[in-house]
Each structure stands twice: as structure tokens, then as C-alpha cells.
mmCIF file of C-alpha atoms and ligand atoms in Angstrom:
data_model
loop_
_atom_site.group_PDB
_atom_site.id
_atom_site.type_symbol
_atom_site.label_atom_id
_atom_site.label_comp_id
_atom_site.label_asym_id
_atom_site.label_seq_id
_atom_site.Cartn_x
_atom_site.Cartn_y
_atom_site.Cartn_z
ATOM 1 C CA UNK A 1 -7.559 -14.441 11.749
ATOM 2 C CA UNK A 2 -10.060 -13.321 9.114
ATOM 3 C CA UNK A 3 -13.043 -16.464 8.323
ATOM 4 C CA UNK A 4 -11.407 -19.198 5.969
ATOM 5 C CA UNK A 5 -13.614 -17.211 3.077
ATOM 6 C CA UNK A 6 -13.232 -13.696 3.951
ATOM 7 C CA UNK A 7 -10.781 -11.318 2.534
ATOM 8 C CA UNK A 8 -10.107 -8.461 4.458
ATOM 9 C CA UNK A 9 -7.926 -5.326 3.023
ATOM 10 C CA UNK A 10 -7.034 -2.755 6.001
ATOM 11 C CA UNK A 11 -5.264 0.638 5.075
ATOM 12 C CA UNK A 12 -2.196 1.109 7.722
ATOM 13 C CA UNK A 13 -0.697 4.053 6.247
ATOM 14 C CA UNK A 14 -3.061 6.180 3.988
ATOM 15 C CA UNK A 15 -0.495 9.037 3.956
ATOM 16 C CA UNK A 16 2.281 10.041 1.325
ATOM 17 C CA UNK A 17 5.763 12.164 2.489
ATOM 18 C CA UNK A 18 4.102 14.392 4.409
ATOM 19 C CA UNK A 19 5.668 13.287 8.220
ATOM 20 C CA UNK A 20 2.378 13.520 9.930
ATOM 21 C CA UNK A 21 1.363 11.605 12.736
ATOM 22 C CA UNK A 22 -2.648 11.465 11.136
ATOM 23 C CA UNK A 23 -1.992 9.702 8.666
ATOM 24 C CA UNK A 24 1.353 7.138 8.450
ATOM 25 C CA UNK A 25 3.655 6.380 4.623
ATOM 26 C CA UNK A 26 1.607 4.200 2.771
ATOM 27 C CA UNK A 27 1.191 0.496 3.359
ATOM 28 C CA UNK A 28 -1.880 -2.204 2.924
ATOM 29 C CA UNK A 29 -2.580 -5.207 5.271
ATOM 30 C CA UNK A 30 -4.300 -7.877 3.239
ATOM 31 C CA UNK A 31 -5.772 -10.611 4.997
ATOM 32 C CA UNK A 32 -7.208 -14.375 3.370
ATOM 33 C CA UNK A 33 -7.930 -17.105 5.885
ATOM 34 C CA UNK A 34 -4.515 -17.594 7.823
ATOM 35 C CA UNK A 35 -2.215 -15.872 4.940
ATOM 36 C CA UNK A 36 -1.301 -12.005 5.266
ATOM 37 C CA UNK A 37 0.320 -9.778 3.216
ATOM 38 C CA UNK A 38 2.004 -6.321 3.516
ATOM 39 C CA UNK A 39 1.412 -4.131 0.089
ATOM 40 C CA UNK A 40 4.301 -1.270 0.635
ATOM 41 C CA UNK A 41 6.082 -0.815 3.988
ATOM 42 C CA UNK A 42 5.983 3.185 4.631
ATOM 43 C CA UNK A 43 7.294 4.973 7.082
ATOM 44 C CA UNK A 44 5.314 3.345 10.802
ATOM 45 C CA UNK A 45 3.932 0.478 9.066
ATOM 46 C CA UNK A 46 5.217 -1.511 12.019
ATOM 47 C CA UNK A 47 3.409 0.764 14.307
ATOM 48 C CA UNK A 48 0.652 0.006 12.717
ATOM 49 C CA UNK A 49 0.670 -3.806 12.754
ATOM 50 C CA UNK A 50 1.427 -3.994 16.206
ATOM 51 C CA UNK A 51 -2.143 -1.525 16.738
ATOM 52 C CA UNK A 52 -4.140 -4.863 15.341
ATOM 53 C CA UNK A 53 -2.193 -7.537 16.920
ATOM 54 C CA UNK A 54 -0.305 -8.619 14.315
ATOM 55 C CA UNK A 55 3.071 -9.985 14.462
ATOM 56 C CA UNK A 56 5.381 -8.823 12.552
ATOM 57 C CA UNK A 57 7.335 -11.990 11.864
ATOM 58 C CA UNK A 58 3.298 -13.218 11.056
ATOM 59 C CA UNK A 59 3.568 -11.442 7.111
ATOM 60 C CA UNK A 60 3.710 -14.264 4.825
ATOM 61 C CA UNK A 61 4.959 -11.905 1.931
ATOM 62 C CA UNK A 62 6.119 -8.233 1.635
ATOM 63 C CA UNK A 63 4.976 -6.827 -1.866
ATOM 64 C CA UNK A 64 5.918 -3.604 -3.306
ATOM 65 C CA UNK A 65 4.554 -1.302 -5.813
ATOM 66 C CA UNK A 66 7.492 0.710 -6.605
ATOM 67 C CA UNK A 67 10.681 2.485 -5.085
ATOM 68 C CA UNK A 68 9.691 6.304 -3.918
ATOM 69 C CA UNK A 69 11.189 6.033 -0.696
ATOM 70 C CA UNK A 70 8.012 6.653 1.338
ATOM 71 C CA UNK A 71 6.509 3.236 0.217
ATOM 72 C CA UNK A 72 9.674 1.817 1.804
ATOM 73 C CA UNK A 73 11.226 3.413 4.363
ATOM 74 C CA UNK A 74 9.475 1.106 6.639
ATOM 75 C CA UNK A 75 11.283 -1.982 5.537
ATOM 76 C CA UNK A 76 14.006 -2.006 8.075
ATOM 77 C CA UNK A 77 10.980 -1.975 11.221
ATOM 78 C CA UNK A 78 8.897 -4.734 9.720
ATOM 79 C CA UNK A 79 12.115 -6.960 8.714
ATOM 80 C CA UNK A 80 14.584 -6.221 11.788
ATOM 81 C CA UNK A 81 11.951 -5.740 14.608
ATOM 82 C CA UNK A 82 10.002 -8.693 13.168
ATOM 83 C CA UNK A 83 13.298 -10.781 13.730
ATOM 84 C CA UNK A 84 12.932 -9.864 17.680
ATOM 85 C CA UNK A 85 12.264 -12.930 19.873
ATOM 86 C CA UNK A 86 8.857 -10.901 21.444
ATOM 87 C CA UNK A 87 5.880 -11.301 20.885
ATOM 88 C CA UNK A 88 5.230 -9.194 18.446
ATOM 89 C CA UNK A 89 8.496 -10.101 16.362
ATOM 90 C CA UNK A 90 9.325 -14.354 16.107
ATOM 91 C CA UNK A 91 9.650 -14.483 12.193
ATOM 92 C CA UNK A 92 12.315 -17.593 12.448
ATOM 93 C CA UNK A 93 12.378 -17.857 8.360
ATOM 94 C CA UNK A 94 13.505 -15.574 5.848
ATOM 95 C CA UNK A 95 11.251 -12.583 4.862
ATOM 96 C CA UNK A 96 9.736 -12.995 1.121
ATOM 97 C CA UNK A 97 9.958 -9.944 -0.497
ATOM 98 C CA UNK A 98 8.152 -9.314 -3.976
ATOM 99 C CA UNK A 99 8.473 -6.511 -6.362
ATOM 100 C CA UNK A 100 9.432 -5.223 -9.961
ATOM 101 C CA UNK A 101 12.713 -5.158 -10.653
ATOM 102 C CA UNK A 102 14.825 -3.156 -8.549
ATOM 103 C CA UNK A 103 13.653 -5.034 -5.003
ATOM 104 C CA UNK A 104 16.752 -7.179 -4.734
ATOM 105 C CA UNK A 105 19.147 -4.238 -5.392
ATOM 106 C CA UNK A 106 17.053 -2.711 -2.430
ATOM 107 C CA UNK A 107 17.043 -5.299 -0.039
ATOM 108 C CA UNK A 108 20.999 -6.333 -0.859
ATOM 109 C CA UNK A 109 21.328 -3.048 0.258
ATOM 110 C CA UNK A 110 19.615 -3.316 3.055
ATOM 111 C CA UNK A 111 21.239 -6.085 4.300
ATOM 112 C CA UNK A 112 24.218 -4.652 4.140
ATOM 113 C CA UNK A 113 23.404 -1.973 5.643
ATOM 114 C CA UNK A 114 22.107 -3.714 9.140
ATOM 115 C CA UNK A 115 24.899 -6.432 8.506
ATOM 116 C CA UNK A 116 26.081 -5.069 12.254
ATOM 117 C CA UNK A 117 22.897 -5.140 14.201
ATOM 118 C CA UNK A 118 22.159 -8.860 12.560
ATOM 119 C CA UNK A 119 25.746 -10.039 13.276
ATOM 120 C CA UNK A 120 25.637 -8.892 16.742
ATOM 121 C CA UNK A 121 21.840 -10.465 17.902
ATOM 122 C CA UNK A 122 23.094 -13.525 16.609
ATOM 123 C CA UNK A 123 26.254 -13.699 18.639
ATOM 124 C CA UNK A 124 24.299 -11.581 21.599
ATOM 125 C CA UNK A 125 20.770 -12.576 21.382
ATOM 126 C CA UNK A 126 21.208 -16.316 19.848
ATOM 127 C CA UNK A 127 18.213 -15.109 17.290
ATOM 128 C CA UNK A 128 17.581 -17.444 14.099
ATOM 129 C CA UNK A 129 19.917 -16.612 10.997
ATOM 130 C CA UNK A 130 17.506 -17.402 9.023
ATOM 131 C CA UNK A 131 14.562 -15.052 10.348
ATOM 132 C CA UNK A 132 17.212 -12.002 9.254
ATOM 133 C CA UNK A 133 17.397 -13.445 5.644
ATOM 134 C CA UNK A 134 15.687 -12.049 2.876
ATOM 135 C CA UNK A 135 14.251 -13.966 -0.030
ATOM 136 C CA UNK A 136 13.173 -11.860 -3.136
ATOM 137 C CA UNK A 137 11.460 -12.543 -6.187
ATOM 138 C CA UNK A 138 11.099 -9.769 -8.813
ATOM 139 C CA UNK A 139 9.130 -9.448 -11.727
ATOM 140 C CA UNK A 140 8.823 -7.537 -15.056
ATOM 141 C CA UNK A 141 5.496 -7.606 -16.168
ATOM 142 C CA UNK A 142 1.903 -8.364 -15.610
ATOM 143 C CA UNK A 143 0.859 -11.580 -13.684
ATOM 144 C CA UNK A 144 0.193 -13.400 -10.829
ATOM 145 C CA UNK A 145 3.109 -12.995 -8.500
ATOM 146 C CA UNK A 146 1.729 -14.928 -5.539
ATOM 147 C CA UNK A 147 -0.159 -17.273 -5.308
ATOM 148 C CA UNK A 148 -0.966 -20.151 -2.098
ATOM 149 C CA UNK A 149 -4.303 -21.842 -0.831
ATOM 150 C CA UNK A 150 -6.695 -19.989 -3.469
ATOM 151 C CA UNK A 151 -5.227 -16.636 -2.505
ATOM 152 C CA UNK A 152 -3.664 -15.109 -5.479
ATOM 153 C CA UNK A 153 -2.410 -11.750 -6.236
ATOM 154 C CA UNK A 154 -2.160 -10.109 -9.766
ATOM 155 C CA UNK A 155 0.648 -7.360 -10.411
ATOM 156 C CA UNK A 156 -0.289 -4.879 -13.121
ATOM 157 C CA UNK A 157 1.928 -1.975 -14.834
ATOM 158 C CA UNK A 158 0.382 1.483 -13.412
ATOM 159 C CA UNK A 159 2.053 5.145 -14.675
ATOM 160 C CA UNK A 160 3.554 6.904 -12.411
ATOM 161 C CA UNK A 161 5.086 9.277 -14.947
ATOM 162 C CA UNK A 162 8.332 8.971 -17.475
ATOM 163 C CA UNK A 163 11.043 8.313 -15.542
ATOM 164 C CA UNK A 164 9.616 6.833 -12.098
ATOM 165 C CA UNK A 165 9.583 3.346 -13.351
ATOM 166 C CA UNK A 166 8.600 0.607 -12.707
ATOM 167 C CA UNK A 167 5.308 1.065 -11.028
ATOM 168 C CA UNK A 168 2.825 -1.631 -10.242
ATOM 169 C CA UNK A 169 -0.670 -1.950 -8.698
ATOM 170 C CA UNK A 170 -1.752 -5.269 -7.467
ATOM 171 C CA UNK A 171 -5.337 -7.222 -7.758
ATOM 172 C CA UNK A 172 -5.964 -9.927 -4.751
ATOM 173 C CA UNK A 173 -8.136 -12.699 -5.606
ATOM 174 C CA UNK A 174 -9.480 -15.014 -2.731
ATOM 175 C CA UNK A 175 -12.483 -17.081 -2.199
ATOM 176 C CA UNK A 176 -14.697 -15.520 -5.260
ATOM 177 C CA UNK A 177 -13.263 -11.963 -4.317
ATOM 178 C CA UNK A 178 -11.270 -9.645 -5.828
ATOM 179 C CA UNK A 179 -9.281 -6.314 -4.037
ATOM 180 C CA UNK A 180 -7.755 -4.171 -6.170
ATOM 181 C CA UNK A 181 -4.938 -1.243 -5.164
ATOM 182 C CA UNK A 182 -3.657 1.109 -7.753
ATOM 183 C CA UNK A 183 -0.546 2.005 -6.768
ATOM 184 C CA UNK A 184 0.912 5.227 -7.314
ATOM 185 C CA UNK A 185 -0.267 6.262 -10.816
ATOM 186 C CA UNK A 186 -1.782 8.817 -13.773
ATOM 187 C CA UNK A 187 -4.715 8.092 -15.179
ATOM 188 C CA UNK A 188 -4.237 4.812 -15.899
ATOM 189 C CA UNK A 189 -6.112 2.191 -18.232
ATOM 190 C CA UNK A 190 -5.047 -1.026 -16.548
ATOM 191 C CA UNK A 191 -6.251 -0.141 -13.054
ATOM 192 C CA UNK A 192 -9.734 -0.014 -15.098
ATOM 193 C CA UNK A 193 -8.821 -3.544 -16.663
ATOM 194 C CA UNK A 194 -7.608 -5.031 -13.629
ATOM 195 C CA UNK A 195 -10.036 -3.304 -11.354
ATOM 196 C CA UNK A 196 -12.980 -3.926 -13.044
ATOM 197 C CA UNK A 197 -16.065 -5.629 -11.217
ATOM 198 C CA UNK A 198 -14.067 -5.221 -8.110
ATOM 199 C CA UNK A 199 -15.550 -5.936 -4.617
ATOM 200 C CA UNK A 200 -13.083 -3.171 -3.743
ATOM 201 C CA UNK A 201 -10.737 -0.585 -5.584
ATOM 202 C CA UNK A 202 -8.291 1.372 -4.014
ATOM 203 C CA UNK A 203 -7.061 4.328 -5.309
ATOM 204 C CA UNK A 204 -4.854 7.217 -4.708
ATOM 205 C CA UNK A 205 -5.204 10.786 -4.938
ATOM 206 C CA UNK A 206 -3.609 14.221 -5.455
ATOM 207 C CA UNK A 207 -5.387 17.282 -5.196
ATOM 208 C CA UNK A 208 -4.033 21.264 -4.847
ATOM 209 C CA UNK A 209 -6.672 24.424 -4.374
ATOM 210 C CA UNK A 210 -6.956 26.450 -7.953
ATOM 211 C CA UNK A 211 -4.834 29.448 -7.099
ATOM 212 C CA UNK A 212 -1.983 26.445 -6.209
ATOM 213 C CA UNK A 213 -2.188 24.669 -9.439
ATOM 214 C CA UNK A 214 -0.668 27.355 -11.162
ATOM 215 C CA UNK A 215 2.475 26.740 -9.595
ATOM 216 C CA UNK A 216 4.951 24.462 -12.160
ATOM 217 C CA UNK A 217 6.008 22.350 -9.034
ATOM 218 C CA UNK A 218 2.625 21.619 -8.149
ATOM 219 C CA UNK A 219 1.674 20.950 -11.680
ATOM 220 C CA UNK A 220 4.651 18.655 -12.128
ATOM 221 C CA UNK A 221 3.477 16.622 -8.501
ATOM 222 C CA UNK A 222 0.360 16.394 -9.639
ATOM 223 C CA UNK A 223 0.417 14.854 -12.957
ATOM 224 C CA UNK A 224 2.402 11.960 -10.983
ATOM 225 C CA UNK A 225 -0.757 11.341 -10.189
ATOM 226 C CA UNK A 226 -4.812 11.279 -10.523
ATOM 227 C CA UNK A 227 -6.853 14.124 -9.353
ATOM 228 C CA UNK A 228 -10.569 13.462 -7.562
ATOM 229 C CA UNK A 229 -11.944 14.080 -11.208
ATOM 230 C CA UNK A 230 -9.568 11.335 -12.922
ATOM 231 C CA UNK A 231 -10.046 8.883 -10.131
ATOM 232 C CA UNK A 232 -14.080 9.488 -10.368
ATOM 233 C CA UNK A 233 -13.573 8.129 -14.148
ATOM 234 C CA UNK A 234 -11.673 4.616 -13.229
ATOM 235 C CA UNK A 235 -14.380 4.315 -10.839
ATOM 236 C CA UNK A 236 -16.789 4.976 -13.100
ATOM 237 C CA UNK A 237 -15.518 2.528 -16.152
ATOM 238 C CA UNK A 238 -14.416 -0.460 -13.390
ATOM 239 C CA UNK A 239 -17.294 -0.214 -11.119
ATOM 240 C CA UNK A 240 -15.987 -1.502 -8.038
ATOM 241 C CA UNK A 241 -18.928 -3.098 -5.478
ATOM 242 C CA UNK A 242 -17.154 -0.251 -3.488
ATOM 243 C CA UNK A 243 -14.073 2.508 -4.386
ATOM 244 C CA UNK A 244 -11.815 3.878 -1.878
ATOM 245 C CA UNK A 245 -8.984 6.551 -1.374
ATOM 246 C CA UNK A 246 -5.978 6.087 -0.103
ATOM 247 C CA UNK A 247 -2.542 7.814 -0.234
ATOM 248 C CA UNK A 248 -4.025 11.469 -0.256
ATOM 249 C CA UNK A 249 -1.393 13.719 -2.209
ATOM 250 C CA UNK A 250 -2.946 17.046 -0.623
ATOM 251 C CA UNK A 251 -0.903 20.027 -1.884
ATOM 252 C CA UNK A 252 -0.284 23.061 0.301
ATOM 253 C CA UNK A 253 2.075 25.891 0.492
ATOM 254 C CA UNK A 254 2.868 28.693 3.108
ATOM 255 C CA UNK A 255 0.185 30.807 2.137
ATOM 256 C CA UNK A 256 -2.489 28.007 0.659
ATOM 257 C CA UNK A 257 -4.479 25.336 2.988
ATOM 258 C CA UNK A 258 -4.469 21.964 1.665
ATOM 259 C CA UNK A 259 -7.913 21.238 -0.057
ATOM 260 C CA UNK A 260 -10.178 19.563 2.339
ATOM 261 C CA UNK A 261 -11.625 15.719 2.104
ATOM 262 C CA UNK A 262 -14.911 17.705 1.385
ATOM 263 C CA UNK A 263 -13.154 19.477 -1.590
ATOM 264 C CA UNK A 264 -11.775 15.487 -2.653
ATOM 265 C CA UNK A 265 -14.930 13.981 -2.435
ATOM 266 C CA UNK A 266 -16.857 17.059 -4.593
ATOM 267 C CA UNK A 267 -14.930 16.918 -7.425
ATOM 268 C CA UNK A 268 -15.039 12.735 -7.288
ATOM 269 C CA UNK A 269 -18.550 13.391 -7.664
ATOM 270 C CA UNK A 270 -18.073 15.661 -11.245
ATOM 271 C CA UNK A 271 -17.578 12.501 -12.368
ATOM 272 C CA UNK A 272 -18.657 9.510 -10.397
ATOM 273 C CA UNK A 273 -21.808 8.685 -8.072
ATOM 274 C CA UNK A 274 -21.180 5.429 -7.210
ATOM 275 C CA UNK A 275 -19.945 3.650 -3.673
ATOM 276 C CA UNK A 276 -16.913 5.684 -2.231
ATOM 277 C CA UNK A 277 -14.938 5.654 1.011
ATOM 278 C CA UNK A 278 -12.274 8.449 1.684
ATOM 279 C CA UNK A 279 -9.762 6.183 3.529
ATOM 280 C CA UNK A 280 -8.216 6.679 7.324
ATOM 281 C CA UNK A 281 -5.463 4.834 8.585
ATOM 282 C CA UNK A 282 -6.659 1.354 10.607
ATOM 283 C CA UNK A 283 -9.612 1.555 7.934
ATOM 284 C CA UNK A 284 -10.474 -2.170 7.449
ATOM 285 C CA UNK A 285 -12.633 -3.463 4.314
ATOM 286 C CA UNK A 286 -14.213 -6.825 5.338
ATOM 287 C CA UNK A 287 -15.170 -8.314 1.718
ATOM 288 C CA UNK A 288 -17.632 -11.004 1.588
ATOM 289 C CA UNK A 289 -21.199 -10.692 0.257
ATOM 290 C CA UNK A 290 -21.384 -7.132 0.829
ATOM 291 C CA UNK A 291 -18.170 -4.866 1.545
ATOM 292 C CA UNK A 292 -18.056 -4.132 4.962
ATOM 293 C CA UNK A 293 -16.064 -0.932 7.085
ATOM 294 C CA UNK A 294 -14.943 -0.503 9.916
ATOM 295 C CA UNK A 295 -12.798 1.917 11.722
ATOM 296 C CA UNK A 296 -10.354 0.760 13.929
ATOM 297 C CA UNK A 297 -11.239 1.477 17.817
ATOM 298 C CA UNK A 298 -8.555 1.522 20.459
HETATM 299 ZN ZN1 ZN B 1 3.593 7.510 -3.034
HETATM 300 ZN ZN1 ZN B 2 5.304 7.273 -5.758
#
């Protein structure tokens, strides 16, 4: 449990597609007294949770920023294996799931699709009904779309591009203190509006090497998204007490490495000199006065 006026944002997945065990699908632990919420359930978010001792059935709320598959093909572990009567599972109420439009169609789905596996722990396992139910709220636009015991979160419209829509990035607000984390998104003048004066911004990233970007496909990836340069600006304009990266879209083909962190952080610097954090998975931000890190040990 965080201190009753601490907020504490930890990255569990600071990855993107890309299968690799360094760095898991994107996903955000946010932590305000006793309340925790999961921002995007990628792929070994579970994993993840269970690495800090958290239950699963602990989340109070599941939010999500939008429906590319790798911010939620860890839905199924953190809803089903939370269900589990272990120590690590025990959720005995429905999981509340928040997103733009589009999350109930998902989690209908879903619920269909594990219909079996919950039908038969019930008869088999005698496990709560109600810890496999689902309870969704969407929303369409920006505002606060939770919001218990001073913590309150904020969902704003990002751009992702034309047709991956909706998108959403999410400021927390607890105890004085304000997290911010863009989503997947362009360039985008609301993460500067809501991010502004931030104890903490998180941002994403795409990057390819020069001889790369000439490639159409890589082109068309990366405009999905902000480069080190872009990102450097929203620093610059919101000035966050501190700015991190997350979700690090590094481009690479057969014959072309992926740019380095070195490379990431360089070109940040073209256009931003303020406090910046490349982000690791099990990276916690400890937000009080001062932001503190710390990498996860163990
Ligand atoms: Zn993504
Ligand atoms: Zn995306």
C-alpha cells in the first residue's frame, strides 16, 4: 500500500507488439492510498502484478486507452486468473472496466468467449459468479471517468491517426498530484493541456534509424505516433516536474538495428532539456514533494 498521500505510477509493460521478454505489451499500475488501477492490460500484465505482490482480484478499475490489440491482449490473465481462489487471484466482485466506446463490445466478447472455463469453475471450483462478471462503463469524450476518495482520473482525446479511433490518454489526480499518460498518439495538443504542470508525464515513442525512414511502412508506423523530437516539444510546452517514456515503438528491419535509447534520448534533447526518464518495465514513480524512481529489484 502506497502512504494515504502518495501517488505512485509504476510502468509494467513499457513495450509495444514486439513479443520480447525485455520489455512486456503496455500496461500502467497506478497506485493512491488503498485504490489501484490498471491503465491498459498488454500482453504479461499479470506477470507483472504478481512481480510486486499485487493481487490481481486487488485492481479496483481496469481503464483503457484504446483497442490495438497489444494494449489488451492481457485482459483475459488479469480478469480470469484474478477470479482464482489463490492468493494472488480472490476478486469475489465483478471487474470494472472503463474505456471509450467500443469496451463493452470487447468485453461481451470476451465473456463469451471464456463462457466454458467460467461455467465449469463454478460447477467445479464453487468460485463466486460474481468475481467472473464484468461491469463496464464507456465514455465519449473528455472528463473525469473515475473518481473515489480524492483520487480522480481525467480521460482526454489523444490522435492516434485517421482511422484508429477512439484514442484516449488519461490524467490521475490524487492528494495535490497529478500523473499524466499519453496514450498512443501524434503530436498531440491535449496531452500539452492535460499534461501541463504535471508531477509526471508519460509519453510514448517511435523512432526508426534515417536510412529506415525512407521506407513507406515505416513512415506510415511512425506518424501513428511521436518521434523523440515531437515528444521533446510536449515536454517542453507542459513542463512536467518530471517526463518519462514509455511504450518504445523502435523500428528495425533485417538489415537495420533498431535505434538505441542513446539515439531516443539525443534527439529528445534537439528539443527539450528538462527532467526525463527513459522507462523500464517495474519502473515505479513515487510522486510526492519531489518525483521519486526506483527500479524494481528482485
Ligand atoms: Zn500501442
Ligand atoms: Zn496503438
Amino acid at each position: 500500500m502506497t502512504a494515504s498521500n502518495e501517488l505512485r505510477v509504476t510502468l509494467l509493460g513499457t513495450g509495444v507488439p514486439i513479443p520480447t521478454p525485455d520489455r512486456f505489451g503496455p500496461a500502467t499500475l497506478v497506485e493512491a492510498g488503498d485504490q489501484k488501477l490498471l491503465i491498459d492490460a498488454g500482453r504479461g500484465a499479470a506477470i507483472r502484478l504478481y512481480q510486486l505482490g499485487v493481487p490481481l482480484g486487488r485492481l479496483d478499475a481496469l481503464l483503457l486507452t484504446h483497442y490495438h490489440s497489444d494494449h489488451t491482449s492481457g485482459i483475459p490473465d488479469v480478469w480470469l486468473t484474478g477470479w482464482l481462489a489463490s492468493h494472488f487471484g480472490t476478486r469475489s466482485r465483478p471487474l470494472r472496466v472503463i474505456g471509450p466506446t467500443g469496451a463493452k463490445t470487447l468485453m461481451d466478447n470476451l465473456e463469451r468467449a471464456y463462457a466454458l472455463d467460467i461455467k465449469i469453475r463454478i460447477a467445479d471450483e464453487k468460485l463466486p459468479p460474481e468475481g467472473a462478471a464484468v461491469s463496464v462503463e464507456e465514455f465519449d469524450a473528455d472528463g473525469v471517468v473515475y473518481a473515489r476518495d480524492g483520487l480522480k482520473v481525467i480521460a482526454f482525446e489523444v490522435d492516434h491517426g485517421d482511422v484508429i479511433k477512439p484514442a484516449y490518454g488519461y490524467r490521475i489526480e490524487y492528494a495535490g498530484r497529478a500523473a499524466v499518460i499519453s496514450g498512443d498518439t501524434r503530436y498531440n495538443a491535449n496531452v500539452i493541456k492535460y499534461g501541463a504542470g504535471a508531477d509526471l508525464l508519460v509519453h510514448e515513442v517511435a523512432a526508426a534509424r534515417s536510412e529506415l525512414m525512407r521506407e513507406a511502412y515505416i513512415q506510415r508506423i511512425v506518424a501513428h505516433h511521436v518521434t523523440p523530437r515531437e515528444a521533446g516539444r510536449v515536454f517542453a510546452q507542459a513542463r512536467p516536474k518530471l517526463a518519462a517514456y514509455t511504450h518504445f515503438v523502435l523500428l528495425a528491419s533485417e538489415d537495420v538495428a533498431p535505434p538505441s535509447l542513446d539515439d531516443v534520448l539525443a534527439e529528445t534533447r534537439q528539443t527539450y532539456d528538462g527532467p526525463l526518464q527513459l522507462g523500464e518495465d517495474l519502473m515505479s514513480f513515487e510522486i510526492g514533494e519531489t518525483v521519486t524512481v526506483r527500479r524494481h529489484r528482485g
